[in-house]
CSV table of C-alpha atoms and ligand atoms in Angstrom, one decimal:
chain,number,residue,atom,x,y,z
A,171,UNK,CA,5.8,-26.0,-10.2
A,172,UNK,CA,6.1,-24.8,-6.7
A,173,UNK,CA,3.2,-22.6,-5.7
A,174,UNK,CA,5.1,-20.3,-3.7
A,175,UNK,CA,7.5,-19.1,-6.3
A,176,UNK,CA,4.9,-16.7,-7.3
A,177,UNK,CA,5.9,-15.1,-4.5
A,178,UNK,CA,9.1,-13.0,-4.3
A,179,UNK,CA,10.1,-10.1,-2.3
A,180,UNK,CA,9.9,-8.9,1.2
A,181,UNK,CA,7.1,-6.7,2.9
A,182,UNK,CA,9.3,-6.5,6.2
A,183,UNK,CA,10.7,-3.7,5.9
A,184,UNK,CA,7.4,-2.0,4.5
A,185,UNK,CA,5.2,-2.4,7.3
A,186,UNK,CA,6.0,-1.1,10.8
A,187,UNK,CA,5.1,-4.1,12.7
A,188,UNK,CA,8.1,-5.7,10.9
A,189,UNK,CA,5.6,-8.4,9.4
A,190,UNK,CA,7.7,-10.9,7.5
A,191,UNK,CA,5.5,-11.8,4.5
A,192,UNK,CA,5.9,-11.1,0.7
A,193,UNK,CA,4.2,-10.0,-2.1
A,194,UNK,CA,4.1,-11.3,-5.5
A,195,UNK,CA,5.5,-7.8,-6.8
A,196,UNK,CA,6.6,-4.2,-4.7
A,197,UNK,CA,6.6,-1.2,-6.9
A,198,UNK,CA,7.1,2.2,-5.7
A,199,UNK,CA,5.5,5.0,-7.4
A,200,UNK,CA,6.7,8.0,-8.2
A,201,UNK,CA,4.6,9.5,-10.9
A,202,UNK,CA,0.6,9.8,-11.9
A,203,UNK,CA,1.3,7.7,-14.8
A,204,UNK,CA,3.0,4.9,-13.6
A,205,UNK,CA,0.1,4.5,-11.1
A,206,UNK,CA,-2.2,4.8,-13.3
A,207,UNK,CA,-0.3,2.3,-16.1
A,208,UNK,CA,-0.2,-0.5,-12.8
A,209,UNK,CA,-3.5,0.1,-12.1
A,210,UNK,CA,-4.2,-1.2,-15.8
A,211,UNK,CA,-2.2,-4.1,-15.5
A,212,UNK,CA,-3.8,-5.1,-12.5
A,213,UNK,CA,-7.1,-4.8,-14.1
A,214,UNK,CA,-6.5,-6.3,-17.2
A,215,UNK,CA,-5.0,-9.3,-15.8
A,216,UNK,CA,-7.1,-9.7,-12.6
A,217,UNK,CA,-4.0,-9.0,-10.4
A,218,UNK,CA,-5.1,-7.7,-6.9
A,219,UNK,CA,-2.9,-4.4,-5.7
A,220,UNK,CA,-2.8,-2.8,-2.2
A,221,UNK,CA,-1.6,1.0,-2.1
A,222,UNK,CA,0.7,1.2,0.6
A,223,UNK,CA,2.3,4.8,2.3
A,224,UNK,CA,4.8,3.4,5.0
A,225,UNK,CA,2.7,0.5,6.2
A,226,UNK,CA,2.6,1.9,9.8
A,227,UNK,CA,-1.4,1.3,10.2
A,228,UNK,CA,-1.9,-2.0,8.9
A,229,UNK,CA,-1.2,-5.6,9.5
A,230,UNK,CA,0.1,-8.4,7.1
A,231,UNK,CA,-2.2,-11.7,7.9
A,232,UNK,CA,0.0,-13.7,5.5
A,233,UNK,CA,2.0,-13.8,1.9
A,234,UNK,CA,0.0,-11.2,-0.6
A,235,UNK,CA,-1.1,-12.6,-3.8
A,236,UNK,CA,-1.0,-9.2,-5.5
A,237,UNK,CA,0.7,-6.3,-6.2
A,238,UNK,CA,1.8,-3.7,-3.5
A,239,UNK,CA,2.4,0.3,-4.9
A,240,UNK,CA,4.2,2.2,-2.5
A,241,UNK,CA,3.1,5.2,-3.3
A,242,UNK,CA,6.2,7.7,-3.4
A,243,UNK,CA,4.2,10.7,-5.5
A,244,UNK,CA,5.6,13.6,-4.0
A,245,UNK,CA,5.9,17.4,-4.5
A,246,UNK,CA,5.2,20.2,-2.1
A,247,UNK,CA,3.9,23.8,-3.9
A,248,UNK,CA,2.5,26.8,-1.7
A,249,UNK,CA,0.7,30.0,-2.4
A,250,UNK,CA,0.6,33.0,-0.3
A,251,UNK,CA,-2.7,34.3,1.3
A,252,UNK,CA,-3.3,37.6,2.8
A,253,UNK,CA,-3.8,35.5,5.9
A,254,UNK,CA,-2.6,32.2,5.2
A,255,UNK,CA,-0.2,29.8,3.6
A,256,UNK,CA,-1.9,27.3,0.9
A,257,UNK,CA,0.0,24.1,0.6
A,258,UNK,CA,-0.7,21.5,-1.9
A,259,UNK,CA,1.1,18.6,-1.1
A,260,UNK,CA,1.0,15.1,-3.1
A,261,UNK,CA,-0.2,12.1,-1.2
A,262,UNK,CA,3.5,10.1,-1.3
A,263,UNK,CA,5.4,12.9,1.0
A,264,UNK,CA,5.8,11.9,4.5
A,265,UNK,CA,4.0,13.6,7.2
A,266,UNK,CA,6.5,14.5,9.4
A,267,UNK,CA,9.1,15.7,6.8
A,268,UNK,CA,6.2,18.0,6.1
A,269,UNK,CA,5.7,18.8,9.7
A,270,UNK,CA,9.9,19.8,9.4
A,271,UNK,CA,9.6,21.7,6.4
A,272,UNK,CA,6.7,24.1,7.3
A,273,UNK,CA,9.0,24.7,10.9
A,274,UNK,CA,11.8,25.2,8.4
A,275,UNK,CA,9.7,27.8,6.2
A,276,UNK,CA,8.2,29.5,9.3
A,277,UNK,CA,4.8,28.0,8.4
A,278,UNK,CA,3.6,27.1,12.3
A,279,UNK,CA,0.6,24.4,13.4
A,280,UNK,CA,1.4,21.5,12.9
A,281,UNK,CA,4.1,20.8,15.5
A,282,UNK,CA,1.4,19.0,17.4
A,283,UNK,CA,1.4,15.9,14.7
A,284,UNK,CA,5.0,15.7,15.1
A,285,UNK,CA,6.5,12.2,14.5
A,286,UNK,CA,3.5,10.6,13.5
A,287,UNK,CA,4.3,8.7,11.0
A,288,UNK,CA,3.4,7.5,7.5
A,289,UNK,CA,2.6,9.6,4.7
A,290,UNK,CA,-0.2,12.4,3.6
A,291,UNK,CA,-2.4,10.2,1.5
A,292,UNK,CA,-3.5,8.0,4.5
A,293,UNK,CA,-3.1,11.2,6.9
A,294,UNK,CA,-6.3,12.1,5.1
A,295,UNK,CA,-7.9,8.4,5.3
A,296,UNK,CA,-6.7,8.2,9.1
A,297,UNK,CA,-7.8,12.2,10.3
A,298,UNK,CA,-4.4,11.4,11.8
A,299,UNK,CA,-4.5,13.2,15.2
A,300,UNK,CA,-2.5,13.8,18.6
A,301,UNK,CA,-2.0,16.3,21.5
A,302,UNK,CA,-5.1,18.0,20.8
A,303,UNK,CA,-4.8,18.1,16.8
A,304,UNK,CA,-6.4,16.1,13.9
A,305,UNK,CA,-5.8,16.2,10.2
A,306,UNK,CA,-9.2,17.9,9.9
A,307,UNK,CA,-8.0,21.3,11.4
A,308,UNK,CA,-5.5,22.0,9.0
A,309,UNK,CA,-7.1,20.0,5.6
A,310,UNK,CA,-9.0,22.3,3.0
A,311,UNK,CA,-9.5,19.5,0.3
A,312,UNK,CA,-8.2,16.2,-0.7
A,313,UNK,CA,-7.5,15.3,-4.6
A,314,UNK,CA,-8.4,11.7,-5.2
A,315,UNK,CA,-7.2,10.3,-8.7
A,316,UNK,CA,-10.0,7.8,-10.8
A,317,UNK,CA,-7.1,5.0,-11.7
A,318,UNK,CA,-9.1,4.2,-14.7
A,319,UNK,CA,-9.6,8.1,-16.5
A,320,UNK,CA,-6.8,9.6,-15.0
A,321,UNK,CA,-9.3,11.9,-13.5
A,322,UNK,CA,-9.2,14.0,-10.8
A,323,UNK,CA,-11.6,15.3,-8.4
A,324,UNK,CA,-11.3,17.8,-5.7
A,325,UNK,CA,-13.4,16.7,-2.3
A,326,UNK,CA,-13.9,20.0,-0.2
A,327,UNK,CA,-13.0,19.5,3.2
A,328,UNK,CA,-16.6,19.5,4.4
A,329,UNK,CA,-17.6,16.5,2.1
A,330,UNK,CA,-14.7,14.8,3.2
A,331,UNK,CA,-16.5,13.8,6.8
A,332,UNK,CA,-14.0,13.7,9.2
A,333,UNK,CA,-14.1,12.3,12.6
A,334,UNK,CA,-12.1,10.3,14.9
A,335,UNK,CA,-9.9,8.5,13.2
A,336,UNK,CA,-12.5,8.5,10.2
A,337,UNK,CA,-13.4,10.4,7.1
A,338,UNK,CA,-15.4,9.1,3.8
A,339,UNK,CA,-12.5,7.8,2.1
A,340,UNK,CA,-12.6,4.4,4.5
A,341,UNK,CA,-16.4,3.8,2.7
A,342,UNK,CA,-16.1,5.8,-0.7
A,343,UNK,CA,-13.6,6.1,-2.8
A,344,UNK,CA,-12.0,2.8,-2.0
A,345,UNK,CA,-12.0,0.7,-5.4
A,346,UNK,CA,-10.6,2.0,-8.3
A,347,UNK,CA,-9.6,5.5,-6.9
A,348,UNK,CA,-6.1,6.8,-4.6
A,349,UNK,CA,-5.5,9.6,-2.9
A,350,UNK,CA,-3.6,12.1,-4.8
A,351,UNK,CA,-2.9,15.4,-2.7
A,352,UNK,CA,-4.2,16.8,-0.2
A,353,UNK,CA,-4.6,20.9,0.4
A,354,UNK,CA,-3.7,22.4,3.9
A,355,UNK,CA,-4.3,25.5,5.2
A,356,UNK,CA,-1.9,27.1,7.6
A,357,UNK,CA,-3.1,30.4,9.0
A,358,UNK,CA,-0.2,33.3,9.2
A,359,UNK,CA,-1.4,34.0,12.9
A,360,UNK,CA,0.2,31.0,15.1
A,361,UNK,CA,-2.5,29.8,17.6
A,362,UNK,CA,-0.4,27.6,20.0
A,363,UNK,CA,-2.4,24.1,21.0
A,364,UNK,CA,-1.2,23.5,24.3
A,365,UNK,CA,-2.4,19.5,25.3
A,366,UNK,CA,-2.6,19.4,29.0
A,367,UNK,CA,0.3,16.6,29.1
A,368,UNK,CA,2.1,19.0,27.2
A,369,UNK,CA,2.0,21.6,30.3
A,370,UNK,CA,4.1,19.7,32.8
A,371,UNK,CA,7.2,20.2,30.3
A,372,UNK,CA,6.5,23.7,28.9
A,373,UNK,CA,7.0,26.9,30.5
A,374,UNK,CA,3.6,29.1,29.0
A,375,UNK,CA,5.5,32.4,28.9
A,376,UNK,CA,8.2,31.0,26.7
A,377,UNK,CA,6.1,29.3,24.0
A,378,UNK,CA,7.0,28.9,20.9
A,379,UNK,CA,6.1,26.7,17.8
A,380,UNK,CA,9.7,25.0,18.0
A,381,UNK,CA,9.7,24.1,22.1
A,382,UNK,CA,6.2,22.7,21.5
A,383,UNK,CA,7.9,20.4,18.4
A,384,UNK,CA,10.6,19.3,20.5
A,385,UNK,CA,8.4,18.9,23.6
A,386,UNK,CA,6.3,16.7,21.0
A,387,UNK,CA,9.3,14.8,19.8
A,388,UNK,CA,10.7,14.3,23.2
A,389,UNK,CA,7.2,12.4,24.9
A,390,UNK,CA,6.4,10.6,21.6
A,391,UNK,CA,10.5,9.4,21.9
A,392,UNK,CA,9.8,8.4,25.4
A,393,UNK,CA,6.2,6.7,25.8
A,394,UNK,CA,6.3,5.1,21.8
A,395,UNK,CA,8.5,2.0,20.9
A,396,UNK,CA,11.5,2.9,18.3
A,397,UNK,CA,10.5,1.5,15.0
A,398,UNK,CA,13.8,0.4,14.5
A,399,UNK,CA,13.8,-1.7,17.4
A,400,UNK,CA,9.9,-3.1,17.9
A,401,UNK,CA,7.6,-3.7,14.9
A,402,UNK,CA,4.5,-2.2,15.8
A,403,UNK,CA,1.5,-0.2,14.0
A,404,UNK,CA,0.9,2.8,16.7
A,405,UNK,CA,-2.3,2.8,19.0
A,406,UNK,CA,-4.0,-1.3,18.2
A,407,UNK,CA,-7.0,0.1,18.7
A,408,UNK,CA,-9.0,3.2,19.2
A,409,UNK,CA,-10.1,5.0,22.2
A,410,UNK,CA,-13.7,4.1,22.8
A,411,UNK,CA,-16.6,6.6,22.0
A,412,UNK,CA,-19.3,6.4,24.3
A,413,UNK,CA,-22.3,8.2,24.8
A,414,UNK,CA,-22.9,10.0,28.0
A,415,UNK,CA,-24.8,8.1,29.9
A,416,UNK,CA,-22.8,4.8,29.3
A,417,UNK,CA,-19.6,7.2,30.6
A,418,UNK,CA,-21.4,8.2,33.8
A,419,UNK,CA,-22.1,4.2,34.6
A,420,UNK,CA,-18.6,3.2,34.4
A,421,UNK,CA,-16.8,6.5,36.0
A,422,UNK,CA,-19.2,5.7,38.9
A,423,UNK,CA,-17.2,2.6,38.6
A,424,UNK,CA,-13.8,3.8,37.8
A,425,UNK,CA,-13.9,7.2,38.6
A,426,UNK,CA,-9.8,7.5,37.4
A,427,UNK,CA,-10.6,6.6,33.8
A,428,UNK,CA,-8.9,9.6,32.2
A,429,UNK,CA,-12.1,10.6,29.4
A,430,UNK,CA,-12.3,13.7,26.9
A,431,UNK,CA,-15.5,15.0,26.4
A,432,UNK,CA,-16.2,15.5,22.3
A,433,UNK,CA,-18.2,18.2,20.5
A,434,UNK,CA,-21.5,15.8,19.7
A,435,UNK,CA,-21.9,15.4,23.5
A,436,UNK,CA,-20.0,11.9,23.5
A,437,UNK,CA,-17.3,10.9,25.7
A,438,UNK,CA,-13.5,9.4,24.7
A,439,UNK,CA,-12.4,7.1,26.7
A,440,UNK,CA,-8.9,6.2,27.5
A,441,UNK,CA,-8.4,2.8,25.6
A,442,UNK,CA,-5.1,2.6,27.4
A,443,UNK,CA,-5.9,2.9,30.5
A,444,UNK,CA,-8.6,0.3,30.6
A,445,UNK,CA,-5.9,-2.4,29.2
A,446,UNK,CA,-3.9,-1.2,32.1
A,447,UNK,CA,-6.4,-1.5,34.6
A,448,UNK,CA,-7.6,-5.5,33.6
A,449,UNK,CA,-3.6,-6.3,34.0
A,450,UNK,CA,-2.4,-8.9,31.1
A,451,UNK,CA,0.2,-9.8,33.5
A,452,UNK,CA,3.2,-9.7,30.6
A,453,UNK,CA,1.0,-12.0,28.4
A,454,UNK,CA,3.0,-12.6,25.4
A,455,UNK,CA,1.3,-15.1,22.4
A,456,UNK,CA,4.4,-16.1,20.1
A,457,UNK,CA,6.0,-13.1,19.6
A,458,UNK,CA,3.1,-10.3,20.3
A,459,UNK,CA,3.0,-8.5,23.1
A,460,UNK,CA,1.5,-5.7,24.7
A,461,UNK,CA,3.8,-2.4,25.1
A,462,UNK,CA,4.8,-2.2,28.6
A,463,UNK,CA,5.0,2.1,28.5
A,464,UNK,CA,1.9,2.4,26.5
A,465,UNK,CA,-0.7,-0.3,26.3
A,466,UNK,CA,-2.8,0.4,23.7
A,467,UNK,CA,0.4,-0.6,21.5
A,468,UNK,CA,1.5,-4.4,20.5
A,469,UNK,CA,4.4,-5.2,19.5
A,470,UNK,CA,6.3,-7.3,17.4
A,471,UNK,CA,8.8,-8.6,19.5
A,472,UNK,CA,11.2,-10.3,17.1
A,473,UNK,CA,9.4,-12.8,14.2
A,474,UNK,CA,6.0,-12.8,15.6
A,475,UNK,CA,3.4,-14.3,13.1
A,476,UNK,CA,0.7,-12.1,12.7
A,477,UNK,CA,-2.2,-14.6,13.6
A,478,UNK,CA,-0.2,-14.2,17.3
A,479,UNK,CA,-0.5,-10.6,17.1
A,480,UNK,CA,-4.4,-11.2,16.3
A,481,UNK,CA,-4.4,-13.8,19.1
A,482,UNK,CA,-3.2,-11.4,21.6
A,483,UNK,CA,-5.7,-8.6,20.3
A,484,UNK,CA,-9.3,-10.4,20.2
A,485,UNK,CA,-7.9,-11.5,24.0
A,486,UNK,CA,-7.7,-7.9,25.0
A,487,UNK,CA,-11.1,-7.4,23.4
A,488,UNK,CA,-13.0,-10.4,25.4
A,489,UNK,CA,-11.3,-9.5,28.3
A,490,UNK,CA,-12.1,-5.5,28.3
A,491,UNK,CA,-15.7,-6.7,27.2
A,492,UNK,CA,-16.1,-9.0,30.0
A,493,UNK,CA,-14.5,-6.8,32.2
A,494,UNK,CA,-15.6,-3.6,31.2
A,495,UNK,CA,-19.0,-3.7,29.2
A,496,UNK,CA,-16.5,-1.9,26.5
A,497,UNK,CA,-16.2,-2.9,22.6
A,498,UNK,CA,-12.1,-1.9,21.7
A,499,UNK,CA,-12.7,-1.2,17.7
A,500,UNK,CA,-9.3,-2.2,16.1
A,501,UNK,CA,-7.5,1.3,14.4
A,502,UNK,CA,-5.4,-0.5,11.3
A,503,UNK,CA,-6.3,-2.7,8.9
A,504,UNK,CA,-6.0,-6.0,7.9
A,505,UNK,CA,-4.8,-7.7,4.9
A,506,UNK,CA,-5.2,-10.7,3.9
A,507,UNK,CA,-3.7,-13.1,1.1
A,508,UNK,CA,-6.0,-10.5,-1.5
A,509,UNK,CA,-6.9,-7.5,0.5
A,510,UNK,CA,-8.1,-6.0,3.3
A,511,UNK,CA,-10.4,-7.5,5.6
A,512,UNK,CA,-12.4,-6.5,8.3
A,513,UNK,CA,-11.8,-8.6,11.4
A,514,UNK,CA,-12.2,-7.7,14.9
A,515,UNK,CA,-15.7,-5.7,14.7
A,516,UNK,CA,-18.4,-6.6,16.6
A,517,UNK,CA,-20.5,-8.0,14.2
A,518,UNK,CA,-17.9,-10.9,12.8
A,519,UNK,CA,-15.7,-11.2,16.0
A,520,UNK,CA,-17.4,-13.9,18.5
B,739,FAD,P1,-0.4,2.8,5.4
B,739,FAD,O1,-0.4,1.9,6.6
B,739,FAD,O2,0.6,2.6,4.4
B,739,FAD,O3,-1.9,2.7,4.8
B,739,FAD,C1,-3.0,2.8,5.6
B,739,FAD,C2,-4.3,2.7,4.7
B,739,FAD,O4,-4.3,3.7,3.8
B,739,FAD,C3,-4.2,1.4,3.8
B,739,FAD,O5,-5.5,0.9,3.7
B,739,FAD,C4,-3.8,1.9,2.5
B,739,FAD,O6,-4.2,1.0,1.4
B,739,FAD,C5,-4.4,3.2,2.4
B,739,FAD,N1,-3.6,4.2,1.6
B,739,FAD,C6,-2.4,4.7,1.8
B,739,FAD,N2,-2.1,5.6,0.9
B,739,FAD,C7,-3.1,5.6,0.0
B,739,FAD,C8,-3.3,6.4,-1.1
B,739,FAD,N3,-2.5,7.3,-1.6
B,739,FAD,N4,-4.5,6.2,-1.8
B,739,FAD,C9,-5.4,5.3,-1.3
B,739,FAD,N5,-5.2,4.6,-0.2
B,739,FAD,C10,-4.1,4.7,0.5
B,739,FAD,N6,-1.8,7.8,14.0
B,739,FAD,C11,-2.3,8.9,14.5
B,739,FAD,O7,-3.4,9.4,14.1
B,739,FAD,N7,-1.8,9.6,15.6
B,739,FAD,C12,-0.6,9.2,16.1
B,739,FAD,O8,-0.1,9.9,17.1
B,739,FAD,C13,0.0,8.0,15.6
B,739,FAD,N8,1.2,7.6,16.1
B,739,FAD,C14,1.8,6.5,15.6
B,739,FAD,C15,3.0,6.0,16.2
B,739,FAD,C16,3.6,4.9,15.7
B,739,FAD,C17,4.9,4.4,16.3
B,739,FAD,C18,3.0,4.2,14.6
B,739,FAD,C19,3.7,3.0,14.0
B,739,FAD,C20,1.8,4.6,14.1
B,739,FAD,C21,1.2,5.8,14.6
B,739,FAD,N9,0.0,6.2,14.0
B,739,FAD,C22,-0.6,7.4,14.5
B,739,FAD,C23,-0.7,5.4,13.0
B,739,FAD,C24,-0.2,5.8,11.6
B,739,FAD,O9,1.0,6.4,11.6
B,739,FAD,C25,-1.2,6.6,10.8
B,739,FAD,O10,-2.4,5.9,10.6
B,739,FAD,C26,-0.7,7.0,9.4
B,739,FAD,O11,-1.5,7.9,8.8
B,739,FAD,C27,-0.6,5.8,8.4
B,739,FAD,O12,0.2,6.2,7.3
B,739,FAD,P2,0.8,5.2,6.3
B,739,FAD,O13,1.3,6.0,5.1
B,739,FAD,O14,1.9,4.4,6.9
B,739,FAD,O15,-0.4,4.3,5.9
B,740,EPU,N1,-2.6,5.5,30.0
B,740,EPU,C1,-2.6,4.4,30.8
B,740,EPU,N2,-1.7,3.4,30.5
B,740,EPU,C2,-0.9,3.4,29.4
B,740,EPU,C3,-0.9,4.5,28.6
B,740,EPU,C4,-1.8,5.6,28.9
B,740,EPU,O1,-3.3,4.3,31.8
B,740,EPU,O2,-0.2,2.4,29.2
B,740,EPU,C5,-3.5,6.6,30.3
B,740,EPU,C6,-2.8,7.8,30.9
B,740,EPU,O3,-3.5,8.3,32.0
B,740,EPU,C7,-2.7,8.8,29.8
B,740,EPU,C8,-3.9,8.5,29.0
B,740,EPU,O4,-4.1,7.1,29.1
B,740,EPU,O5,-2.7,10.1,30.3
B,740,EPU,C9,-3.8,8.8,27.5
B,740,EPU,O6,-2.6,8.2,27.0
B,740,EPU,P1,-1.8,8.8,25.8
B,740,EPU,O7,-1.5,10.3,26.0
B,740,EPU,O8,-0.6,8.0,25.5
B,740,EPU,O9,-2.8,8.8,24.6
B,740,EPU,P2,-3.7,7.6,24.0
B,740,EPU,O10,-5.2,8.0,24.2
B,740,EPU,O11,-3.4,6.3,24.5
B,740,EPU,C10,-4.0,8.7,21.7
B,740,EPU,C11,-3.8,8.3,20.3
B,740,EPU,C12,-2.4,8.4,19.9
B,740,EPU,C13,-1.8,9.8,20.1
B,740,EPU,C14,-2.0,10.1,21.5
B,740,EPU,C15,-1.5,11.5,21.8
B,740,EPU,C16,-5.7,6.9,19.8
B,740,EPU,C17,-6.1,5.5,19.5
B,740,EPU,N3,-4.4,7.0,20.1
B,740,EPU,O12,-3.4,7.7,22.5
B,740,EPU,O13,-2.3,8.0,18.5
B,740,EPU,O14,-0.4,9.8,19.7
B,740,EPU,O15,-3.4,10.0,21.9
B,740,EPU,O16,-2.5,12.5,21.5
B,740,EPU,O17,-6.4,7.8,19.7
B,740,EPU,C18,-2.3,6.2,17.0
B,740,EPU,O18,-3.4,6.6,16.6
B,740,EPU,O19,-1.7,5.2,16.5
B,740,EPU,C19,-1.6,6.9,18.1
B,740,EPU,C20,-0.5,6.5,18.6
C-alpha cells in the first residue's frame, strides 16, 4: 500500500505561513470532553497530536504523522469588581475578537494588542506583546487542563513566569496538559499606553481607547503582510536581549540601533533593524523571502517549501552573527513529521 495515503487533509489553510503539508487527521475542538476523548485515542494507540490555535507562530517542516486539534474551546464570562472587570475566557477564542468585544463592552486596555493574531491559549504560551503591552499586564491566571484526569489547575499569574516572549508553559506543562482559559484583569480606570511610534499619528489631548485601536489597526495594516495575500508567521525571530555592557560595544558601533532598555537592566535590541542594516539584497531561497516593509518577517511567497523558509533563516543568522557578534533566537516553532523540534538555537545550529 502506498505510504502516503495515511495522509489526508490539508494544513494550508491552518498555518499562516500558508505551509502546504497534511496531517494524517484535523479535528477541531469545541468542548473539554472531546479534547480530552482525542487525547485518549492518541494515547492508547501511540498517535502523536499537536494542539494548534490558528497556526500563526509555527512552521510546518513537512507532512505530520499525527493528529492536529484545533482547539476551538470557546466562551467568554465576566464578573464585576469594585475596581475591575474579571474575564474568564477559554483558551479557543481569538485574541483580537476579544480585543473587539471588551471595546464593544466598554472594557478598555487592550487596544494596544490589537490584530495580533491567533488565539488566547498560546497568548499565554507567547506573553503575546506590542506597542508597549504584553499578555502579562492584563493575565491574572491561566487554567491548564491534565488530558489524562480531566483535571484542572489554576497557575496564578506570578507562577506563570512571564518574560519576553516567554512564560513556564514553553518548559512545563508541555506533555500531557493544554491550556484551558486564561483570567484577565481589566481595571475600570483606563490608563492609556501611548508607544512612542504611536505619537506621530495621535493627537494626546484627544485620546481615547478607540483612536488608539484604530491607530493600532492602521500601522499593523501598513508595516505587516495581509495574511490573505503572504503566508508568514509574524516577527521570525525575536529581538535580541543583551546585557548592558554587550549594548554599549555595539551602539559605539552603530550608534542608530533603535534599543529599549528592560526592567532587569538588560537591553532589547532592534532585531529588524540589524537585518536591515547587513542588506540581503532581495535574497529570495525558493519561495522565502524576507519582508521588504518589515524585516524581521519572511514570507511565503507563493508555494515555498519550508526547508527554503529555514534556508533563508539560519542565513540571516550566520550573517548577523558574523556581522554583528549577535545570536537572532527564532520566535515560532518547529514541527516536524512528529512534533516540535527545536532548530535554530545556538547549541544545535552550526
Ligand atoms: P499556534 O501557532 O496555533 O500555536 C503556537 C504554540 O502554542 C504551538 O506550540 C501550539 O502547540 C501551542 N498551543 C496553542 N494552543 C494551545 C493550547 N490550548 N494548549 C497547549 N498548547 C497550545 N505575536 C506577538 O506577540 N505580537 C505581535 O504583534 C504579533 N504579530 C503578529 C503578526 C502576524 C501577521 C502574525 C502572523 C503573527 C504575529 N504574532 C505576534 C505571533 C502570533 O500571532 C502569536 O504568537 C500568537 O499568540 C500565536 O497564536 P496561535 O493561536 O496562532 O498559536
Ligand atoms: N526597523 C528597521 N527595519 C525594518 C523594521 C523595523 O530598521 O524593516 C526598525 C525601525 O527603526 C523601527 C524598529 O526597528 O522603529 C522597531 O520596529 P517595529 O516597531 O516594527 O517592531 P519590532 O521590534 O520589529 C516588535 C515585535 C512585534 C510587534 C512590534 C510592535 C518582536 C520579535 N516583534 O517588532 O511582534 O508587533 O514590536 O510592538 O518582539 C511578533 O512577535 O510576531 C510581532 C510581530
Amino acid at each position: 500500500m502506498n505510504k502516503n495515503r495515511i495522509y489526508q487533509k490539508s494544513l494550508k489553510d491552518l498555518n499562516t505561513f500558508s505551509i502546504d503539508v497534511i496531517a494524517k487527521k484535523i479535528i477541531f475542538v469545541r468542548t473539554i470532553q472531546s479534547l480530552i476523548k482525542i487525547y485518549k485515542k492518541c494515547n492508547l494507540f501511540n498517535i502523536p497530536y499537536i494542539i494548534l490555535g490558528e497556526g500563526s507562530n509555527v512552521l510546518f517542516l513537512e507532512n505530520y504523522k499525527g493528529i492536529v486539534i484545533i482547539n476551538r474551546i470557546k466562551g467568554i464570562t465576566v464578573k464585576e469588581k469594585k475596581h475591575s472587570w474579571l474575564l474568564h475566557v477559554f483558551s479557543g477564542e481569538k485574541w483580537h475578537d476579544l480585543v473587539k468585544y471588551t471595546l464593544r463592552m466598554g472594557f478598555f486596555g487592550l487596544e494596544n494588542l490589537a490584530l495580533i493574531p491567533g488565539c488566547l491559549g498560546s497568548a499565554a504560551i507567547q506573553n503575546i506583546g506590542a506597542y508597549g503591552l504584553e499578555f502579562k499586564n492584563i493575565c491574572q491566571y491561566v487554567d491548564i487542563i491534565c488530558l489524562e484526569n480531566a483535571k484542572i489547575i489554576r497557575i496564578e499569574k506570578k507562577l506563570c513566569k512571564f518574560s519576553y516572549r516567554d512564560s513556564i508553559f514553553k518548559y512545563k506543562y508541555k506533555e500531557k496538559y493544554a491550556i484551558l482559559a486564561v483570567g484577565i484583569k481589566i481595571l475600570k480606570k483606563w490608563n492609556p499606553i501611548i508607544f512612542t511610534s504611536l505619537l506621530k499619528n495621535i493627537n494626546i489631548s484627544k485620546i481615547n481607547p478607540y483612536r488608539i485601536y484604530n491607530n493600532i489597526c492602521k500601522i499593523r495594516k501598513k508595516k505587516l503582510p495581509n495574511l490573505n495575500k503572504l503566508g508568514n508567521a509574524g516577527s521570525f525571530f525575536k529581538n535580541p536581549v543583551i546585557s548592558k555592557k554587550d549594548a554599549k560595544q555595539i551602539l559605539s558601533l552603530y550608534s542608530n540601533i533603535p534599543y529599549y532598555s528592560q526592567i532587569n537592566g538588560y537591553i532589547k535590541i532592534s532585531a529588524a533593524w540589524l537585518i536591515e542594516k547587513y542588506n540581503f539584497n532581495n535574497i529570495q531561497i525558493g519561495d522565502a523571502a524576507i519582508y521588504k516593509k518589515q524585516k524581521l518577517i519572511l514570507v511565503n511567497l507563493k508555494k515555498a517549501n519550508p526547508r527554503d523558509i529555514l534556508k533563508l533563516a539560519k542565513i540571516i543568522q550566520k550573517s548577523i552573527l558574523k556581522k554583528f557578534k549577535i545570536w537572532l533566537e527564532p520566535e515560532i516553532e518547529f514541527i516536524n513529521s512528529l512534533g516540535k523540534i527545536k532548530l535554530l538555537n545556538k547549541k544545535n545550529n552550526f
